[in-house]
Coordinates of C-alpha atoms in Angstrom, one line a residue:
X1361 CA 116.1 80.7 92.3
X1362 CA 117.4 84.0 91.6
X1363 CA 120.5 85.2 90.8
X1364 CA 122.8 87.0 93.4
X1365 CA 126.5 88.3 92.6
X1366 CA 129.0 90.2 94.3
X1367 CA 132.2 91.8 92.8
X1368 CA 134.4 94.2 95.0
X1369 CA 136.6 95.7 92.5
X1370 CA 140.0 95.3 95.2
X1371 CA 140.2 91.4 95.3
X1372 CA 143.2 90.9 93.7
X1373 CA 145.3 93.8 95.7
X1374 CA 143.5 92.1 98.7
X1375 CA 144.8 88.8 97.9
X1376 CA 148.4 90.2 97.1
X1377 CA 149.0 91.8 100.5
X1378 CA 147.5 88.5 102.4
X1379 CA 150.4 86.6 100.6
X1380 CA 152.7 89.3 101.8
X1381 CA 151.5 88.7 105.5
X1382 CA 151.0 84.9 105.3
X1383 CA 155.2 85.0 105.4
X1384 CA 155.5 87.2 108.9
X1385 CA 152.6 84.5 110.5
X1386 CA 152.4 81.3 112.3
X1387 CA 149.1 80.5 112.7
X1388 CA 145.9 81.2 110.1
X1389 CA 142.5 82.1 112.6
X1390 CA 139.7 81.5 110.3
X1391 CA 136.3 82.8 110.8
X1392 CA 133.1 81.8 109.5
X1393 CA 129.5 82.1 109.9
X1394 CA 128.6 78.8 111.5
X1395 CA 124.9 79.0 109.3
X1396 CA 126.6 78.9 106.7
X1397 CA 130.1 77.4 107.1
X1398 CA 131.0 76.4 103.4
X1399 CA 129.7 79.8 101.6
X1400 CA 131.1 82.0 104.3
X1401 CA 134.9 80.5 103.3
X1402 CA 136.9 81.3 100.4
X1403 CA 138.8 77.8 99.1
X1404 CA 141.8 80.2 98.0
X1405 CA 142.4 80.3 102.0
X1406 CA 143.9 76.8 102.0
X1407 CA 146.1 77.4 99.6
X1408 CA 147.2 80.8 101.0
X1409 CA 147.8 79.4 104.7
X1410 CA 149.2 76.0 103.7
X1411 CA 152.1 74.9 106.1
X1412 CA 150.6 77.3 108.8
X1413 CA 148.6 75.7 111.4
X1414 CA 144.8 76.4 111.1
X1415 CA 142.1 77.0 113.3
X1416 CA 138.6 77.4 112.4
X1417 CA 136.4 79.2 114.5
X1418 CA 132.4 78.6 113.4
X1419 CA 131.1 82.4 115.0
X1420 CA 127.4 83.2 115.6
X1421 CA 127.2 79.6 116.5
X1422 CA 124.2 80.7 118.9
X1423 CA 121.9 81.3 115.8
X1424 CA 122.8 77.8 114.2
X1425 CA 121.1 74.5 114.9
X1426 CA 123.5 72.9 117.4
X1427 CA 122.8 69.6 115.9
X1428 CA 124.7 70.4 112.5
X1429 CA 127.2 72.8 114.4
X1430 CA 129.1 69.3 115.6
X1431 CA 128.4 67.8 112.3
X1432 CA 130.6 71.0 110.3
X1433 CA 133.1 70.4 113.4
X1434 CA 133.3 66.7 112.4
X1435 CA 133.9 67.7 109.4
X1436 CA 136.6 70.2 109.5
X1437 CA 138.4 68.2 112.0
X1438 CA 138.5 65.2 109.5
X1439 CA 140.0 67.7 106.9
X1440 CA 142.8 68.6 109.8
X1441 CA 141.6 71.7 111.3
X1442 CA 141.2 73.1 114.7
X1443 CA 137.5 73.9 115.1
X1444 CA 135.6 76.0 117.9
X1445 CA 132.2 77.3 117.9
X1446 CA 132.2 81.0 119.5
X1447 CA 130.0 83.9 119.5
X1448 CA 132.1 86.9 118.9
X1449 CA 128.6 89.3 120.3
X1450 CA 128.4 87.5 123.6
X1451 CA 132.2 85.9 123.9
X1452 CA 130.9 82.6 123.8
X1453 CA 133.9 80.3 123.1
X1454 CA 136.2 83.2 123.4
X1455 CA 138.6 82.1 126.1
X1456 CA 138.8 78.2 124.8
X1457 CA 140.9 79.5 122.0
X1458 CA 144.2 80.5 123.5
X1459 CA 144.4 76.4 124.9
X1460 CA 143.7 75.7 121.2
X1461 CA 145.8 78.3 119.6
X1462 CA 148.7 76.2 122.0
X1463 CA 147.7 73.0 120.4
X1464 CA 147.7 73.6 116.8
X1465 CA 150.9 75.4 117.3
X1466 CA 152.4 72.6 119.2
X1467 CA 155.0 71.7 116.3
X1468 CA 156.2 75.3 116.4
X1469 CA 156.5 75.6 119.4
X1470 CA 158.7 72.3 120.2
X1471 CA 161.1 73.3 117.0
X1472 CA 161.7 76.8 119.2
X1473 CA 162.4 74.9 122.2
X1474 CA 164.6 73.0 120.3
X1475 CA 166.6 75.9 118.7
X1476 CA 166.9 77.4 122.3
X1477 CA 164.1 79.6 121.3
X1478 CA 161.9 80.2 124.4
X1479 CA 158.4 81.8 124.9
X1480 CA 158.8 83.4 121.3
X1481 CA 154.9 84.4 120.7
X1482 CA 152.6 82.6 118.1
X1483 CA 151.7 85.3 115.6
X1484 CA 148.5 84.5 114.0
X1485 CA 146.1 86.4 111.6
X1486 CA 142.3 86.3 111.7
X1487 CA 141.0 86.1 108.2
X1488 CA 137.2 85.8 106.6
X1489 CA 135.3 87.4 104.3
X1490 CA 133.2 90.3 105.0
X1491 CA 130.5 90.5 107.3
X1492 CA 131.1 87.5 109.3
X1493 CA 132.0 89.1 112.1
X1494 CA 136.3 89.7 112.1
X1495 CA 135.7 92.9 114.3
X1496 CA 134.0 92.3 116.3
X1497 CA 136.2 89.2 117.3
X1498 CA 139.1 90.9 117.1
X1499 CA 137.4 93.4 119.0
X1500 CA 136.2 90.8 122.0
X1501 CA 139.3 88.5 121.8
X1502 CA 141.9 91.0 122.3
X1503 CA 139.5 92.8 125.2
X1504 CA 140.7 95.9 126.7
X1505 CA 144.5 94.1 127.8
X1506 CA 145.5 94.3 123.9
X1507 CA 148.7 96.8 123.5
X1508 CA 150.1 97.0 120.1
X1509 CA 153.4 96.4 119.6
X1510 CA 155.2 98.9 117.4
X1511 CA 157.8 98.0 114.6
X1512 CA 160.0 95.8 115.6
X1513 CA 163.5 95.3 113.6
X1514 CA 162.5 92.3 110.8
X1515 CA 158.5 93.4 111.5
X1516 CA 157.7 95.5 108.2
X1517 CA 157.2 99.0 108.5
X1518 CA 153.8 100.1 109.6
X1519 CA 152.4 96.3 110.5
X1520 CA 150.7 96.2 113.6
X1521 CA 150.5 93.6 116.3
X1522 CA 148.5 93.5 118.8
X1523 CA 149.8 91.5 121.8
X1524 CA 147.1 89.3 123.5
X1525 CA 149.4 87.7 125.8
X1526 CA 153.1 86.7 126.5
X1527 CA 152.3 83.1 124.3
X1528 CA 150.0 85.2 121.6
X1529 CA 150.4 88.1 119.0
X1530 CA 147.8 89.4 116.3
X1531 CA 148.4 91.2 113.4
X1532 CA 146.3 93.8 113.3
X1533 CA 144.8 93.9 109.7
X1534 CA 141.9 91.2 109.4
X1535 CA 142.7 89.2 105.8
X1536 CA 139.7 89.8 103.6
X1537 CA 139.0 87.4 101.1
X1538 CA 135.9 87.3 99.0
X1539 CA 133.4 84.5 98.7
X1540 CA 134.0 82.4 95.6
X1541 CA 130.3 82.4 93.7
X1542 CA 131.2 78.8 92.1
X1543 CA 127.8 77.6 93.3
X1544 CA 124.7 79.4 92.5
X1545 CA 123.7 78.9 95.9
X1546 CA 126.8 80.6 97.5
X1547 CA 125.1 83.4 96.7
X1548 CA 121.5 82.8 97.8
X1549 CA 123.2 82.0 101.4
X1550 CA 125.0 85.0 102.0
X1551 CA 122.2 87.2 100.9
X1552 CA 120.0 85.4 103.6
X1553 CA 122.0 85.8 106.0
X1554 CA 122.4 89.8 105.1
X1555 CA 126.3 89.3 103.9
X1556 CA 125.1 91.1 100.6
X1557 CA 123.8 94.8 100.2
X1558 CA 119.9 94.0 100.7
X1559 CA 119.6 96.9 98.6
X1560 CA 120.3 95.3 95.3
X1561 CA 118.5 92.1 96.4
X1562 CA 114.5 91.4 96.0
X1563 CA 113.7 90.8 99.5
X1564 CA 110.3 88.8 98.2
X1565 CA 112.1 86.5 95.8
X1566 CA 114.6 86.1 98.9
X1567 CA 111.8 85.0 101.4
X1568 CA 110.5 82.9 99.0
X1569 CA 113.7 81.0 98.3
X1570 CA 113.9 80.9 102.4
X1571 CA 110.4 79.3 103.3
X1572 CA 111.3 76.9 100.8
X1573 CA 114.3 76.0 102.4
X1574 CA 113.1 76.1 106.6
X1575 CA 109.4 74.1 105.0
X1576 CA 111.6 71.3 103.8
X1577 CA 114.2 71.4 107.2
X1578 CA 112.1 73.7 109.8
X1579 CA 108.9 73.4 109.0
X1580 CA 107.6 73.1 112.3
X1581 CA 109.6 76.5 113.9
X1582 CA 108.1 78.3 111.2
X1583 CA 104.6 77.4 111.8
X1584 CA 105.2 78.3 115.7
X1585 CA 106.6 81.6 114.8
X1586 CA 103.7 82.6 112.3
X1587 CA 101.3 80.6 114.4
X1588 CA 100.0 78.9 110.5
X1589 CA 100.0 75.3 109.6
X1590 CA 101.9 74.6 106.2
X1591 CA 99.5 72.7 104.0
X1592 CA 101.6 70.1 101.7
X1593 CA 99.9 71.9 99.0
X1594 CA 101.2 75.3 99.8
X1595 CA 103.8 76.8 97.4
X1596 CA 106.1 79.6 99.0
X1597 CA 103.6 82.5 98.0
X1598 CA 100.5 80.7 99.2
X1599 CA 102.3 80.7 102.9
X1600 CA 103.6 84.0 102.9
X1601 CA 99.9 85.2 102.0
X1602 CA 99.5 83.1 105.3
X1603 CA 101.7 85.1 107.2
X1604 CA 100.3 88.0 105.9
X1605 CA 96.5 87.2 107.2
X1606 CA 97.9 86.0 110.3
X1607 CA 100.5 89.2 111.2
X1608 CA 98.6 91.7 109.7
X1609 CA 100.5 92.7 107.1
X1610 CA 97.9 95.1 105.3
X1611 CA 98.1 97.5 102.4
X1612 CA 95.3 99.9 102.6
X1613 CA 91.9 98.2 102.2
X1614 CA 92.6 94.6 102.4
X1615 CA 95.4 94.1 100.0
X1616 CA 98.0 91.9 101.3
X1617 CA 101.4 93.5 102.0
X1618 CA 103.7 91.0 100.4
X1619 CA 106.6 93.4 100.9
X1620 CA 106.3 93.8 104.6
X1621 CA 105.6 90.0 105.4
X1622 CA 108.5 89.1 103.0
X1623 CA 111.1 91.4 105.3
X1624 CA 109.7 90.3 108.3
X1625 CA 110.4 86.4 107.8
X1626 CA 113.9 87.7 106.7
X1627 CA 114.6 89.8 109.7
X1628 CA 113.3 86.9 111.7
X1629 CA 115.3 84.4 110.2
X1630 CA 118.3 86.9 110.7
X1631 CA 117.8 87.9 114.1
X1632 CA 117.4 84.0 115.3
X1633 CA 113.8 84.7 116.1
X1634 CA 112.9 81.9 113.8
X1635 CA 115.1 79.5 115.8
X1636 CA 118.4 77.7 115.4
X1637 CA 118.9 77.4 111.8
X1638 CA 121.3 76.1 109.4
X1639 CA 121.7 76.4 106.2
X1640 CA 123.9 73.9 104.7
X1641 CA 125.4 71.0 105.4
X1642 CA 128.6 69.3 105.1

Protein backbone atom coordinates (compact mmCIF):
# COMPACT_ATOMS: atom_id res chain seq x y z
CA UNK A 1 0.00 0.00 0.00
CA UNK A 2 1.46 3.26 -0.60
CA UNK A 3 2.13 5.92 1.55
CA UNK A 4 -0.04 9.15 1.61
CA UNK A 5 0.60 12.21 4.05
CA UNK A 6 -0.81 15.51 4.57
CA UNK A 7 0.64 18.36 6.67
CA UNK A 8 -0.91 21.96 6.44
CA UNK A 9 1.52 24.00 8.22
CA UNK A 10 -1.62 26.18 10.27
CA UNK A 11 -3.00 23.30 12.43
CA UNK A 12 -2.06 24.38 15.61
CA UNK A 13 -3.40 28.22 15.15
CA UNK A 14 -6.45 26.35 13.71
CA UNK A 15 -6.94 24.36 16.71
CA UNK A 16 -6.21 27.45 19.10
CA UNK A 17 -8.99 29.68 17.64
CA UNK A 18 -11.62 26.50 17.63
CA UNK A 19 -10.91 26.41 21.51
CA UNK A 20 -11.52 30.11 21.51
CA UNK A 21 -15.00 29.52 19.79
CA UNK A 22 -16.00 26.26 21.41
CA UNK A 23 -16.60 28.88 24.72
CA UNK A 24 -19.25 31.34 22.67
CA UNK A 25 -21.20 27.81 21.36
CA UNK A 26 -23.87 25.44 22.35
CA UNK A 27 -24.00 22.95 20.01
CA UNK A 28 -20.91 21.19 17.95
CA UNK A 29 -22.47 20.29 14.04
CA UNK A 30 -20.10 17.79 12.83
CA UNK A 31 -19.63 16.88 9.31
CA UNK A 32 -18.31 13.94 7.62
CA UNK A 33 -18.07 12.09 4.59
CA UNK A 34 -20.49 9.20 5.09
CA UNK A 35 -17.77 6.84 2.71
CA UNK A 36 -15.61 7.27 4.94
CA UNK A 37 -16.97 8.28 8.41
CA UNK A 38 -13.90 7.34 10.71
CA UNK A 39 -11.04 8.96 8.44
CA UNK A 40 -13.08 12.05 7.57
CA UNK A 41 -13.14 12.91 11.59
CA UNK A 42 -10.44 14.19 13.66
CA UNK A 43 -10.59 12.40 17.42
CA UNK A 44 -9.29 15.84 18.91
CA UNK A 45 -13.10 16.96 18.08
CA UNK A 46 -14.37 15.13 21.13
CA UNK A 47 -12.27 16.48 23.31
CA UNK A 48 -12.62 20.07 21.91
CA UNK A 49 -16.65 19.91 22.03
CA UNK A 50 -17.02 17.94 25.23
CA UNK A 51 -20.06 19.17 27.44
CA UNK A 52 -21.57 20.62 24.13
CA UNK A 53 -24.19 18.62 22.62
CA UNK A 54 -23.16 16.94 19.33
CA UNK A 55 -24.61 16.19 16.22
CA UNK A 56 -23.20 14.23 13.45
CA UNK A 57 -24.28 14.67 10.17
CA UNK A 58 -22.81 11.66 7.66
CA UNK A 59 -22.92 14.21 4.14
CA UNK A 60 -22.76 12.67 0.55
CA UNK A 61 -24.68 9.92 2.09
CA UNK A 62 -26.18 9.39 -1.66
CA UNK A 63 -22.70 8.01 -2.82
CA UNK A 64 -22.48 5.54 0.24
CA UNK A 65 -23.91 1.99 0.49
CA UNK A 66 -27.14 2.63 2.42
CA UNK A 67 -26.58 -0.71 4.09
CA UNK A 68 -23.45 0.51 6.17
CA UNK A 69 -24.86 4.24 6.32
CA UNK A 70 -27.37 2.73 9.28
CA UNK A 71 -24.65 0.63 10.55
CA UNK A 72 -22.08 4.08 11.21
CA UNK A 73 -25.56 5.59 12.56
CA UNK A 74 -25.81 2.71 14.97
CA UNK A 75 -22.70 3.30 15.85
CA UNK A 76 -22.40 6.91 16.64
CA UNK A 77 -25.73 6.80 18.38
CA UNK A 78 -24.27 4.05 20.76
CA UNK A 79 -21.28 6.54 21.41
CA UNK A 80 -24.15 9.39 22.30
CA UNK A 81 -24.41 11.34 19.28
CA UNK A 82 -27.11 12.83 17.15
CA UNK A 83 -26.66 11.33 13.67
CA UNK A 84 -28.40 12.26 10.21
CA UNK A 85 -27.45 11.30 6.83
CA UNK A 86 -27.80 14.44 4.35
CA UNK A 87 -26.57 15.42 1.11
CA UNK A 88 -25.36 18.92 1.34
CA UNK A 89 -25.39 19.02 -3.08
CA UNK A 90 -29.06 18.05 -3.28
CA UNK A 91 -30.33 19.10 0.43
CA UNK A 92 -31.17 15.72 1.23
CA UNK A 93 -31.66 15.61 5.01
CA UNK A 94 -31.35 19.30 5.17
CA UNK A 95 -34.56 20.25 6.86
CA UNK A 96 -34.55 17.12 9.50
CA UNK A 97 -31.89 18.85 11.32
CA UNK A 98 -33.45 21.87 12.92
CA UNK A 99 -36.09 19.02 14.89
CA UNK A 100 -32.74 17.48 15.77
CA UNK A 101 -30.69 20.47 16.57
CA UNK A 102 -34.08 20.93 19.28
CA UNK A 103 -33.35 17.55 20.68
CA UNK A 104 -29.78 17.38 21.39
CA UNK A 105 -30.22 20.75 22.83
CA UNK A 106 -33.13 19.76 24.92
CA UNK A 107 -31.06 20.16 28.33
CA UNK A 108 -30.13 23.69 27.34
CA UNK A 109 -32.97 24.64 26.55
CA UNK A 110 -35.02 23.43 29.77
CA UNK A 111 -32.09 25.11 32.10
CA UNK A 112 -33.13 28.61 30.07
CA UNK A 113 -36.58 28.04 30.71
CA UNK A 114 -35.78 27.51 34.03
CA UNK A 115 -33.59 30.74 34.54
CA UNK A 116 -36.53 32.73 32.92
CA UNK A 117 -34.56 32.62 29.78
CA UNK A 118 -36.90 32.31 26.81
CA UNK A 119 -36.40 31.57 23.08
CA UNK A 120 -32.57 32.44 23.59
CA UNK A 121 -31.16 30.86 20.14
CA UNK A 122 -28.90 27.56 20.10
CA UNK A 123 -25.57 28.75 18.73
CA UNK A 124 -23.89 25.97 17.05
CA UNK A 125 -20.68 25.63 14.91
CA UNK A 126 -20.21 23.33 11.92
CA UNK A 127 -16.86 21.76 12.00
CA UNK A 128 -14.88 18.99 9.68
CA UNK A 129 -12.00 18.70 8.00
CA UNK A 130 -11.37 19.90 4.57
CA UNK A 131 -13.07 18.90 1.65
CA UNK A 132 -15.99 17.19 3.17
CA UNK A 133 -18.23 19.52 2.16
CA UNK A 134 -18.71 22.46 5.19
CA UNK A 135 -19.65 25.02 2.38
CA UNK A 136 -21.51 23.89 0.73
CA UNK A 137 -23.74 22.93 3.83
CA UNK A 138 -23.44 25.96 5.32
CA UNK A 139 -24.13 27.28 2.09
CA UNK A 140 -27.67 24.97 1.57
CA UNK A 141 -28.63 24.98 5.29
CA UNK A 142 -28.66 28.56 5.94
CA UNK A 143 -30.48 29.05 2.20
CA UNK A 144 -31.10 32.48 0.99
CA UNK A 145 -33.22 33.45 4.65
CA UNK A 146 -29.70 33.56 6.55
CA UNK A 147 -28.94 37.40 7.86
CA UNK A 148 -25.91 37.79 9.83
CA UNK A 149 -26.16 39.14 12.93
CA UNK A 150 -23.49 41.82 13.73
CA UNK A 151 -21.55 42.19 17.06
CA UNK A 152 -23.55 41.91 19.72
CA UNK A 153 -22.29 43.32 23.32
CA UNK A 154 -20.45 39.82 24.95
CA UNK A 155 -20.19 38.50 21.02
CA UNK A 156 -16.37 39.05 20.25
CA UNK A 157 -15.47 41.52 17.90
CA UNK A 158 -15.57 40.62 14.28
CA UNK A 159 -17.50 36.97 14.95
CA UNK A 160 -20.14 36.41 12.76
CA UNK A 161 -23.46 34.71 13.10
CA UNK A 162 -25.56 33.83 10.82
CA UNK A 163 -29.19 33.55 12.08
CA UNK A 164 -31.12 30.54 10.59
CA UNK A 165 -34.03 31.05 12.51
CA UNK A 166 -35.59 32.58 15.77
CA UNK A 167 -34.49 28.88 17.69
CA UNK A 168 -31.06 28.67 15.58
CA UNK A 169 -27.69 30.77 15.17
CA UNK A 170 -24.42 29.76 13.27
CA UNK A 171 -21.19 31.09 13.67
CA UNK A 172 -20.04 31.84 10.63
CA UNK A 173 -16.41 30.41 10.50
CA UNK A 174 -16.47 26.52 9.65
CA UNK A 175 -13.90 24.78 12.42
CA UNK A 176 -11.19 23.15 10.39
CA UNK A 177 -9.53 20.35 11.91
CA UNK A 178 -7.07 18.14 10.13
CA UNK A 179 -7.33 14.33 9.77
CA UNK A 180 -5.15 12.54 12.24
CA UNK A 181 -2.90 10.02 9.90
CA UNK A 182 -2.59 7.40 13.02
CA UNK A 183 -3.61 4.70 10.54
CA UNK A 184 -1.91 4.17 7.42
CA UNK A 185 -5.05 3.76 5.90
CA UNK A 186 -6.48 7.22 6.92
CA UNK A 187 -4.56 8.21 4.32
CA UNK A 188 -5.29 5.81 1.44
CA UNK A 189 -9.18 6.78 2.15
CA UNK A 190 -9.02 10.36 1.83
CA UNK A 191 -6.92 10.25 -1.23
CA UNK A 192 -9.70 8.01 -2.83
CA UNK A 193 -12.17 9.87 -2.20
CA UNK A 194 -10.13 13.12 -3.72
CA UNK A 195 -9.69 14.83 0.00
CA UNK A 196 -5.81 14.97 -0.98
CA UNK A 197 -4.16 16.99 -3.82
CA UNK A 198 -4.29 14.19 -6.60
CA UNK A 199 -1.29 15.91 -7.80
CA UNK A 200 1.14 14.55 -5.40
CA UNK A 201 -0.61 11.06 -5.44
CA UNK A 202 0.13 8.10 -8.06
CA UNK A 203 -3.26 7.77 -9.41
CA UNK A 204 -2.11 3.99 -10.72
CA UNK A 205 -0.92 2.83 -7.35
CA UNK A 206 -4.28 4.48 -6.10
CA UNK A 207 -6.56 2.43 -8.43
CA UNK A 208 -4.77 -0.42 -7.63
CA UNK A 209 -5.20 -0.11 -3.90
CA UNK A 210 -9.09 0.65 -4.88
CA UNK A 211 -9.94 -2.60 -7.07
CA UNK A 212 -8.48 -4.35 -4.41
CA UNK A 213 -10.71 -3.06 -1.99
CA UNK A 214 -14.44 -2.91 -4.29
CA UNK A 215 -13.02 -7.02 -5.64
CA UNK A 216 -13.09 -8.02 -2.06
CA UNK A 217 -16.65 -5.86 -1.02
CA UNK A 218 -18.08 -4.84 -4.70
CA UNK A 219 -16.93 -7.09 -6.89
CA UNK A 220 -19.99 -7.55 -8.72
CA UNK A 221 -20.69 -3.36 -9.45
CA UNK A 222 -17.35 -3.38 -10.74
CA UNK A 223 -17.69 -6.00 -13.23
CA UNK A 224 -21.12 -4.34 -14.42
CA UNK A 225 -19.48 -1.04 -14.77
CA UNK A 226 -16.37 -2.40 -16.88
CA UNK A 227 -18.64 -5.06 -18.30
CA UNK A 228 -15.33 -7.80 -17.26
CA UNK A 229 -15.59 -10.80 -15.18
CA UNK A 230 -12.88 -10.80 -12.22
CA UNK A 231 -11.13 -14.06 -12.44
CA UNK A 232 -10.10 -15.32 -8.75
CA UNK A 233 -6.71 -15.35 -10.18
CA UNK A 234 -6.57 -11.80 -11.25
CA UNK A 235 -4.24 -9.47 -9.17
CA UNK A 236 -5.20 -5.65 -9.37
CA UNK A 237 -2.95 -5.05 -12.62
CA UNK A 238 -4.22 -8.09 -14.44
CA UNK A 239 -7.94 -6.32 -14.17
CA UNK A 240 -7.09 -3.02 -14.88
CA UNK A 241 -5.32 -4.39 -18.19
CA UNK A 242 -9.08 -5.72 -18.38
CA UNK A 243 -10.56 -2.50 -18.29
CA UNK A 244 -8.15 -1.29 -20.56
CA UNK A 245 -9.09 -3.90 -23.46
CA UNK A 246 -12.63 -3.47 -22.68
CA UNK A 247 -12.80 0.67 -22.54
CA UNK A 248 -10.36 1.27 -24.93
CA UNK A 249 -7.90 2.77 -23.24
CA UNK A 250 -5.09 2.84 -25.99
CA UNK A 251 -1.59 4.24 -26.25
CA UNK A 252 -0.61 4.53 -29.77
CA UNK A 253 -0.27 1.10 -31.47
CA UNK A 254 -1.66 -1.24 -29.06
CA UNK A 255 0.01 -0.38 -25.90
CA UNK A 256 -2.33 -0.39 -23.03
CA UNK A 257 -2.95 3.02 -21.36
CA UNK A 258 -2.61 2.14 -17.81
CA UNK A 259 -2.68 5.89 -16.86
CA UNK A 260 -6.03 6.64 -18.42
CA UNK A 261 -7.88 3.39 -17.20
CA UNK A 262 -6.36 3.95 -13.69
CA UNK A 263 -8.10 7.70 -13.52
CA UNK A 264 -11.10 6.58 -15.03
CA UNK A 265 -11.98 3.80 -12.29
CA UNK A 266 -11.02 6.65 -9.82
CA UNK A 267 -13.23 9.27 -11.26
CA UNK A 268 -15.82 6.59 -11.39
CA UNK A 269 -15.54 5.57 -8.03
CA UNK A 270 -15.62 9.39 -7.13
CA UNK A 271 -18.47 10.49 -9.10
CA UNK A 272 -20.71 7.37 -7.65
CA UNK A 273 -20.77 5.90 -11.20
CA UNK A 274 -19.31 2.80 -9.67
CA UNK A 275 -22.29 2.50 -7.30
CA UNK A 276 -22.95 3.02 -3.53
CA UNK A 277 -19.74 2.42 -1.96
CA UNK A 278 -18.25 2.39 1.40
CA UNK A 279 -15.25 2.33 2.54
CA UNK A 280 -14.92 1.40 6.08
CA UNK A 281 -16.73 0.14 8.57
CA UNK A 282 -17.43 0.67 12.05
Amino acid sequence: MANYQWYPGHMTKAKRMMQENMKLIDLVIELLDARVPLSSRNPDIDALGKNKSRIILLNKSDLADPRKNKNWIEYFTEKGFHVLEINSKTGAGIKSIHGVVQTACKEKIERDRKRGILNRPVRAMVVGIPNVGKSTFINSFAGKACTKTGNKPGVTKGKQWIRLNKNLELLDTPGILWPKFDDQRVGLHLAMIGSMNDEIIHLDELAYDLIDFLRAEYAGQFEKRYEIDILEEQDAYEIIKSVCIRKKCFLKGEELDIMKASTMIVDDFRNGKLGKITLEMP
